[in-house]
PDB file of C-alpha atoms and ligand atoms in Angstrom:
ATOM      1  CA  UNK A   1     199.363  75.739  31.473  1.00 34.00           C
ATOM      2  CA  UNK A   2     199.096  78.707  33.722  1.00 38.00           C
ATOM      3  CA  UNK A   3     200.534  79.694  37.055  1.00 40.00           C
ATOM      4  CA  UNK A   4     198.959  80.789  40.308  1.00 41.00           C
ATOM      5  CA  UNK A   5     201.333  83.029  42.187  1.00 39.00           C
ATOM      6  CA  UNK A   6     200.613  85.326  45.087  1.00 41.00           C
ATOM      7  CA  UNK A   7     202.896  87.905  46.679  1.00 39.00           C
ATOM      8  CA  UNK A   8     205.502  87.070  44.092  1.00 39.00           C
ATOM      9  CA  UNK A   9     208.706  89.053  44.437  1.00 41.00           C
ATOM     10  CA  UNK A  10     211.003  87.322  41.959  1.00 47.00           C
ATOM     11  CA  UNK A  11     210.665  85.974  38.447  1.00 51.00           C
ATOM     12  CA  UNK A  12     207.573  83.800  38.233  1.00 56.00           C
ATOM     13  CA  UNK A  13     208.259  80.159  37.498  1.00 75.00           C
ATOM     14  CA  UNK A  14     205.847  78.863  34.874  1.00 88.00           C
ATOM     15  CA  UNK A  15     204.095  76.236  36.966  1.00 93.00           C
ATOM     16  CA  UNK A  16     201.412  73.731  36.024  1.00 93.00           C
ATOM     17  CA  UNK A  17     197.793  74.697  36.567  1.00 93.00           C
ATOM     18  CA  UNK A  18     196.747  74.647  40.197  1.00 93.00           C
ATOM     19  CA  UNK A  19     200.184  74.814  41.817  1.00 96.00           C
ATOM     20  CA  UNK A  20     200.137  77.738  44.228  1.00 96.00           C
ATOM     21  CA  UNK A  21     203.642  79.058  44.891  1.00 96.00           C
ATOM     22  CA  UNK A  22     204.045  81.642  47.621  1.00 96.00           C
ATOM     23  CA  UNK A  23     207.549  83.050  47.827  1.00 96.00           C
ATOM     24  CA  UNK A  24     208.208  84.725  51.198  1.00 97.00           C
ATOM     25  CA  UNK A  25     204.946  83.414  52.616  1.00 98.00           C
ATOM     26  CA  UNK A  26     206.457  83.500  56.099  1.00 98.00           C
ATOM     27  CA  UNK A  27     208.484  86.282  57.710  1.00 98.00           C
ATOM     28  CA  UNK A  28     211.820  85.635  59.429  1.00 98.00           C
ATOM     29  CA  UNK A  29     210.241  85.566  62.908  1.00 98.00           C
ATOM     30  CA  UNK A  30     207.577  83.099  61.737  1.00 98.00           C
ATOM     31  CA  UNK A  31     210.272  80.869  60.220  1.00 98.00           C
ATOM     32  CA  UNK A  32     212.227  80.998  63.473  1.00 98.00           C
ATOM     33  CA  UNK A  33     209.118  80.000  65.438  1.00 98.00           C
ATOM     34  CA  UNK A  34     208.583  77.120  63.036  1.00 98.00           C
ATOM     35  CA  UNK A  35     212.209  76.030  63.474  1.00 98.00           C
ATOM     36  CA  UNK A  36     211.733  76.019  67.254  1.00 98.00           C
ATOM     37  CA  UNK A  37     208.620  73.877  66.723  1.00 98.00           C
ATOM     38  CA  UNK A  38     210.652  71.507  64.553  1.00 98.00           C
ATOM     39  CA  UNK A  39     213.285  71.164  67.280  1.00 98.00           C
ATOM     40  CA  UNK A  40     210.573  70.413  69.877  1.00 98.00           C
ATOM     41  CA  UNK A  41     209.112  67.714  67.605  1.00 98.00           C
ATOM     42  CA  UNK A  42     212.486  66.150  66.788  1.00 98.00           C
ATOM     43  CA  UNK A  43     213.393  66.036  70.493  1.00 98.00           C
ATOM     44  CA  UNK A  44     210.322  63.834  71.089  1.00 98.00           C
ATOM     45  CA  UNK A  45     210.319  61.961  67.758  1.00 98.00           C
ATOM     46  CA  UNK A  46     213.887  61.936  66.410  1.00 98.00           C
ATOM     47  CA  UNK A  47     214.635  62.320  62.714  1.00 98.00           C
ATOM     48  CA  UNK A  48     215.669  59.119  60.949  1.00 98.00           C
ATOM     49  CA  UNK A  49     216.210  57.928  57.417  1.00 98.00           C
ATOM     50  CA  UNK A  50     213.431  55.417  56.846  1.00 98.00           C
ATOM     51  CA  UNK A  51     213.833  52.013  55.268  1.00 98.00           C
ATOM     52  CA  UNK A  52     212.172  51.486  51.927  1.00 96.00           C
ATOM     53  CA  UNK A  53     210.459  48.372  50.636  1.00 94.00           C
ATOM     54  CA  UNK A  54     213.276  47.866  48.145  1.00 93.00           C
ATOM     55  CA  UNK A  55     215.837  47.588  50.963  1.00 95.00           C
ATOM     56  CA  UNK A  56     217.281  51.091  50.700  1.00 97.00           C
ATOM     57  CA  UNK A  57     216.675  54.141  52.860  1.00 98.00           C
ATOM     58  CA  UNK A  58     215.171  57.560  52.284  1.00 98.00           C
ATOM     59  CA  UNK A  59     217.775  60.189  51.418  1.00 98.00           C
ATOM     60  CA  UNK A  60     216.123  62.772  53.674  1.00 98.00           C
ATOM     61  CA  UNK A  61     215.747  62.085  57.386  1.00 98.00           C
ATOM     62  CA  UNK A  62     212.125  62.215  58.499  1.00 98.00           C
ATOM     63  CA  UNK A  63     209.780  62.538  61.426  1.00 98.00           C
ATOM     64  CA  UNK A  64     206.163  63.565  61.932  1.00 99.00           C
ATOM     65  CA  UNK A  65     203.742  65.410  64.120  1.00 98.00           C
ATOM     66  CA  UNK A  66     199.966  65.420  64.245  1.00 98.00           C
ATOM     67  CA  UNK A  67     197.417  62.648  64.516  1.00 98.00           C
ATOM     68  CA  UNK A  68     199.094  60.569  61.821  1.00 98.00           C
ATOM     69  CA  UNK A  69     202.624  60.234  60.504  1.00 98.00           C
ATOM     70  CA  UNK A  70     203.906  59.043  57.145  1.00 98.00           C
ATOM     71  CA  UNK A  71     206.087  55.962  57.457  1.00 98.00           C
ATOM     72  CA  UNK A  72     208.119  53.665  55.260  1.00 98.00           C
ATOM     73  CA  UNK A  73     209.665  50.289  56.033  1.00 97.00           C
ATOM     74  CA  UNK A  74     209.923  46.825  54.535  1.00 96.00           C
ATOM     75  CA  UNK A  75     206.093  46.685  54.479  1.00 95.00           C
ATOM     76  CA  UNK A  76     205.855  49.779  52.278  1.00 96.00           C
ATOM     77  CA  UNK A  77     204.482  53.308  52.605  1.00 97.00           C
ATOM     78  CA  UNK A  78     201.585  54.181  54.913  1.00 98.00           C
ATOM     79  CA  UNK A  79     200.308  56.494  57.640  1.00 98.00           C
ATOM     80  CA  UNK A  80     200.581  55.355  61.233  1.00 98.00           C
ATOM     81  CA  UNK A  81     199.069  56.937  64.339  1.00 98.00           C
ATOM     82  CA  UNK A  82     201.979  55.921  66.594  1.00 98.00           C
ATOM     83  CA  UNK A  83     205.682  56.247  65.900  1.00 98.00           C
ATOM     84  CA  UNK A  84     206.916  52.712  65.115  1.00 97.00           C
ATOM     85  CA  UNK A  85     210.376  53.658  66.438  1.00 95.00           C
ATOM     86  CA  UNK A  86     209.092  54.523  69.928  1.00 95.00           C
ATOM     87  CA  UNK A  87     205.549  53.153  70.135  1.00 97.00           C
ATOM     88  CA  UNK A  88     204.379  56.636  71.174  1.00 98.00           C
ATOM     89  CA  UNK A  89     201.827  58.917  69.543  1.00 98.00           C
ATOM     90  CA  UNK A  90     203.347  61.521  67.287  1.00 98.00           C
ATOM     91  CA  UNK A  91     203.868  64.917  68.964  1.00 98.00           C
ATOM     92  CA  UNK A  92     200.995  67.386  68.590  1.00 98.00           C
ATOM     93  CA  UNK A  93     201.309  70.161  66.024  1.00 98.00           C
ATOM     94  CA  UNK A  94     203.236  73.046  67.555  1.00 98.00           C
ATOM     95  CA  UNK A  95     201.033  76.169  67.648  1.00 98.00           C
ATOM     96  CA  UNK A  96     203.398  77.881  65.168  1.00 98.00           C
ATOM     97  CA  UNK A  97     202.676  75.119  62.613  1.00 99.00           C
ATOM     98  CA  UNK A  98     198.918  75.685  62.882  1.00 98.00           C
ATOM     99  CA  UNK A  99     199.347  79.465  62.549  1.00 98.00           C
ATOM    100  CA  UNK A 100     201.472  79.029  59.412  1.00 98.00           C
ATOM    101  CA  UNK A 101     198.965  76.650  57.788  1.00 98.00           C
ATOM    102  CA  UNK A 102     196.066  79.009  58.543  1.00 98.00           C
ATOM    103  CA  UNK A 103     197.992  81.926  57.041  1.00 98.00           C
ATOM    104  CA  UNK A 104     198.898  80.059  53.846  1.00 98.00           C
ATOM    105  CA  UNK A 105     195.482  78.454  53.353  1.00 98.00           C
ATOM    106  CA  UNK A 106     193.515  81.612  54.161  1.00 97.00           C
ATOM    107  CA  UNK A 107     193.249  83.051  50.659  1.00 94.00           C
ATOM    108  CA  UNK A 108     193.547  79.756  48.812  1.00 96.00           C
ATOM    109  CA  UNK A 109     190.678  77.664  47.427  1.00 97.00           C
ATOM    110  CA  UNK A 110     190.912  75.636  50.694  1.00 97.00           C
ATOM    111  CA  UNK A 111     190.722  78.305  53.436  1.00 98.00           C
ATOM    112  CA  UNK A 112     189.556  75.753  56.029  1.00 98.00           C
ATOM    113  CA  UNK A 113     192.226  73.167  55.274  1.00 98.00           C
ATOM    114  CA  UNK A 114     192.729  71.219  58.514  1.00 98.00           C
ATOM    115  CA  UNK A 115     195.692  68.847  58.199  1.00 98.00           C
ATOM    116  CA  UNK A 116     196.037  65.900  60.541  1.00 98.00           C
ATOM    117  CA  UNK A 117     199.631  65.025  59.554  1.00 98.00           C
ATOM    118  CA  UNK A 118     202.869  66.916  59.076  1.00 99.00           C
ATOM    119  CA  UNK A 119     205.842  65.097  57.601  1.00 99.00           C
ATOM    120  CA  UNK A 120     209.093  66.858  58.493  1.00 99.00           C
ATOM    121  CA  UNK A 121     211.883  66.134  56.018  1.00 98.00           C
ATOM    122  CA  UNK A 122     215.473  67.095  56.779  1.00 98.00           C
ATOM    123  CA  UNK A 123     217.926  67.383  53.899  1.00 98.00           C
ATOM    124  CA  UNK A 124     221.648  67.519  54.479  1.00 98.00           C
ATOM    125  CA  UNK A 125     223.793  68.617  51.538  1.00 95.00           C
ATOM    126  CA  UNK A 126     223.532  65.866  48.926  1.00 97.00           C
ATOM    127  CA  UNK A 127     220.123  64.659  50.101  1.00 98.00           C
ATOM    128  CA  UNK A 128     217.255  64.661  47.623  1.00 98.00           C
ATOM    129  CA  UNK A 129     213.760  63.329  47.123  1.00 98.00           C
ATOM    130  CA  UNK A 130     212.932  61.474  43.938  1.00 97.00           C
ATOM    131  CA  UNK A 131     209.921  62.286  41.795  1.00 98.00           C
ATOM    132  CA  UNK A 132     206.789  60.945  43.454  1.00 98.00           C
ATOM    133  CA  UNK A 133     203.066  61.521  43.874  1.00 98.00           C
ATOM    134  CA  UNK A 134     201.523  61.893  47.331  1.00 98.00           C
ATOM    135  CA  UNK A 135     199.030  59.061  47.202  1.00 97.00           C
ATOM    136  CA  UNK A 136     198.922  57.477  50.658  1.00 98.00           C
ATOM    137  CA  UNK A 137     196.200  59.864  51.878  1.00 98.00           C
ATOM    138  CA  UNK A 138     192.523  58.869  51.971  1.00 97.00           C
ATOM    139  CA  UNK A 139     191.016  61.927  50.284  1.00 97.00           C
ATOM    140  CA  UNK A 140     192.752  63.443  47.271  1.00 98.00           C
ATOM    141  CA  UNK A 141     190.242  66.322  47.328  1.00 97.00           C
ATOM    142  CA  UNK A 142     192.316  67.696  50.227  1.00 98.00           C
ATOM    143  CA  UNK A 143     195.353  69.794  49.267  1.00 98.00           C
ATOM    144  CA  UNK A 144     198.944  69.581  50.467  1.00 98.00           C
ATOM    145  CA  UNK A 145     200.951  72.494  51.855  1.00 98.00           C
ATOM    146  CA  UNK A 146     204.741  72.418  51.925  1.00 98.00           C
ATOM    147  CA  UNK A 147     206.748  75.013  53.857  1.00 98.00           C
ATOM    148  CA  UNK A 148     210.507  75.450  53.364  1.00 98.00           C
ATOM    149  CA  UNK A 149     212.960  76.256  56.165  1.00 98.00           C
ATOM    150  CA  UNK A 150     216.723  76.629  55.902  1.00 98.00           C
ATOM    151  CA  UNK A 151     218.809  75.987  52.803  1.00 98.00           C
ATOM    152  CA  UNK A 152     217.596  76.814  49.294  1.00 98.00           C
ATOM    153  CA  UNK A 153     216.703  73.865  47.084  1.00 98.00           C
ATOM    154  CA  UNK A 154     215.766  73.009  43.518  1.00 97.00           C
ATOM    155  CA  UNK A 155     212.147  71.860  43.533  1.00 97.00           C
ATOM    156  CA  UNK A 156     210.891  69.793  40.607  1.00 96.00           C
ATOM    157  CA  UNK A 157     207.313  69.657  39.352  1.00 96.00           C
ATOM    158  CA  UNK A 158     206.345  67.293  36.578  1.00 97.00           C
ATOM    159  CA  UNK A 159     203.103  65.907  35.174  1.00 97.00           C
ATOM    160  CA  UNK A 160     200.857  62.991  36.026  1.00 98.00           C
ATOM    161  CA  UNK A 161     203.349  60.381  34.828  1.00 98.00           C
ATOM    162  CA  UNK A 162     206.827  59.903  36.255  1.00 97.00           C
ATOM    163  CA  UNK A 163     208.320  60.225  32.793  1.00 97.00           C
ATOM    164  CA  UNK A 164     206.642  63.596  32.033  1.00 97.00           C
ATOM    165  CA  UNK A 165     208.909  66.592  31.576  1.00 96.00           C
ATOM    166  CA  UNK A 166     209.715  68.450  34.808  1.00 96.00           C
ATOM    167  CA  UNK A 167     210.324  72.099  35.631  1.00 94.00           C
ATOM    168  CA  UNK A 168     212.844  73.074  38.286  1.00 95.00           C
ATOM    169  CA  UNK A 169     212.767  76.241  40.336  1.00 95.00           C
ATOM    170  CA  UNK A 170     214.599  77.399  43.448  1.00 97.00           C
ATOM    171  CA  UNK A 171     212.677  77.458  46.712  1.00 97.00           C
ATOM    172  CA  UNK A 172     213.905  79.443  49.688  1.00 98.00           C
ATOM    173  CA  UNK A 173     213.345  79.464  53.417  1.00 98.00           C
ATOM    174  CA  UNK A 174     209.898  80.919  54.113  1.00 98.00           C
ATOM    175  CA  UNK A 175     208.437  79.942  50.731  1.00 98.00           C
ATOM    176  CA  UNK A 176     205.326  77.777  50.611  1.00 98.00           C
ATOM    177  CA  UNK A 177     203.767  75.578  47.954  1.00 97.00           C
ATOM    178  CA  UNK A 178     200.220  74.341  47.816  1.00 97.00           C
ATOM    179  CA  UNK A 179     199.159  71.489  45.550  1.00 97.00           C
ATOM    180  CA  UNK A 180     195.446  70.782  45.364  1.00 97.00           C
ATOM    181  CA  UNK A 181     192.683  70.307  42.847  1.00 97.00           C
ATOM    182  CA  UNK A 182     194.172  70.011  39.373  1.00 96.00           C
ATOM    183  CA  UNK A 183     197.711  69.867  40.771  1.00 97.00           C
ATOM    184  CA  UNK A 184     197.125  67.427  43.658  1.00 98.00           C
ATOM    185  CA  UNK A 185     198.542  64.370  41.915  1.00 98.00           C
ATOM    186  CA  UNK A 186     201.461  65.958  40.072  1.00 98.00           C
ATOM    187  CA  UNK A 187     204.825  64.259  40.380  1.00 98.00           C
ATOM    188  CA  UNK A 188     207.249  66.395  42.349  1.00 98.00           C
ATOM    189  CA  UNK A 189     210.603  66.094  44.092  1.00 98.00           C
ATOM    190  CA  UNK A 190     213.708  67.839  45.367  1.00 98.00           C
ATOM    191  CA  UNK A 191     216.783  67.690  43.152  1.00 97.00           C
ATOM    192  CA  UNK A 192     219.445  69.655  44.949  1.00 97.00           C
ATOM    193  CA  UNK A 193     220.186  71.421  48.234  1.00 98.00           C
ATOM    194  CA  UNK A 194     222.270  74.609  48.186  1.00 98.00           C
ATOM    195  CA  UNK A 195     224.403  73.985  51.264  1.00 98.00           C
ATOM    196  CA  UNK A 196     225.164  76.928  53.520  1.00 98.00           C
ATOM    197  CA  UNK A 197     222.346  79.179  52.249  1.00 98.00           C
ATOM    198  CA  UNK A 198     220.080  78.859  55.293  1.00 98.00           C
ATOM    199  CA  UNK A 199     219.209  82.295  56.723  1.00 98.00           C
ATOM    200  CA  UNK A 200     218.003  80.773  59.987  1.00 98.00           C
ATOM    201  CA  UNK A 201     220.327  80.597  63.001  1.00 96.00           C
ATOM    202  CA  UNK A 202     220.560  77.001  64.194  1.00 96.00           C
ATOM    203  CA  UNK A 203     219.255  75.515  60.945  1.00 98.00           C
ATOM    204  CA  UNK A 204     222.079  73.964  58.929  1.00 97.00           C
ATOM    205  CA  UNK A 205     220.469  72.123  56.074  1.00 98.00           C
ATOM    206  CA  UNK A 206     216.903  72.204  54.804  1.00 98.00           C
ATOM    207  CA  UNK A 207     213.652  71.247  56.488  1.00 99.00           C
ATOM    208  CA  UNK A 208     210.411  70.885  54.630  1.00 98.00           C
ATOM    209  CA  UNK A 209     207.146  70.663  56.519  1.00 99.00           C
ATOM    210  CA  UNK A 210     204.500  68.904  54.445  1.00 98.00           C
ATOM    211  CA  UNK A 211     200.960  69.203  55.790  1.00 98.00           C
ATOM    212  CA  UNK A 212     198.351  66.724  54.652  1.00 98.00           C
ATOM    213  CA  UNK A 213     194.952  65.382  55.560  1.00 98.00           C
ATOM    214  CA  UNK A 214     195.921  61.729  55.795  1.00 98.00           C
ATOM    215  CA  UNK A 215     193.123  59.891  57.612  1.00 98.00           C
TER     216      UNK A 215
HETATM  217  O1  AKG B   1     210.952  68.732  50.635  1.00 94.80           O
HETATM  218  C1  AKG B   1     210.100  69.123  49.855  1.00 94.80           C
HETATM  219  O2  AKG B   1     209.983  70.297  49.534  1.00 94.80           O
HETATM  220  C2  AKG B   1     209.163  68.122  49.211  1.00 94.80           C
HETATM  221  C3  AKG B   1     208.566  67.187  50.192  1.00 94.80           C
HETATM  222  C4  AKG B   1     207.697  66.178  49.555  1.00 94.80           C
HETATM  223  O3  AKG B   1     207.514  66.151  48.361  1.00 94.80           O
HETATM  224  C5  AKG B   1     207.056  65.166  50.371  1.00 94.80           C
HETATM  225  O4  AKG B   1     207.280  65.141  51.592  1.00 94.80           O
HETATM  226  O5  AKG B   1     206.309  64.359  49.805  1.00 94.80           O
END
C-alpha cells in the first residue's frame, strides 16, 4: 500500500496504490465557476433521484452533461446519449468543467484524459452513496476524476471486493480524486455529508462531478 498525494496540506490519508488525492485542487473562484456550470446544467437537465433495478431510488439526486450520461432505471445501469427524462441530448460540458479536468489531469499519468461524460451527484444531508465499482464504461484503462463542491463528506475507499476493509477520509469543496490504473476498479462510496459546511455561496449540500470516458 502506498499513497499518491500532491499539494497535500493536511494529514495524508493512507490510500490504496494508485488513488491520487488532491486536496485544494481548485481555488475558490474555480469552485464558484464550477458551481455556476452545475446550475446551468441542472437548469437544462434537472437533478432527480433515479430508480434502481431493485425498485428503490438513488439516495443522491443526479444529472449529467457531456456526450453520454449515466442512467439507472428498472432496466439497470447504463450510459445513454439522450436524457430519458426529456428525450434531449445532455448539455455540453461547461467550459469551467473542461478547465478543471485539464488542470487536475495535467501532472497525472493521464495528462490527455478526455472525458465524454460527467455525472453530477447532489447530496442533501443524509444522502449517501453505497460502495460500488465504476464498471459501466467501455475502457477501464481510462481513469475517473471526481471533484467535490459544497459540503464536506466522508469518502470511503475499499478494495476489489465489496467486503474488503474500507478507509474513510474527509473530502472538502475543491478537493479532487483520481482513480486510474491500479486503483480504477476499487470499491468506493460516500458515507456521510457534513451539513452546513459548504464554503460556496448558493451551494447548500454537496455536489460531486465525476468525469469518465464512457463510450
Ligand atoms: O460523490 C462522490 O464523491 C462519489 C461519486 C461516485 O462514486 C460516483 O459517481 O460513482
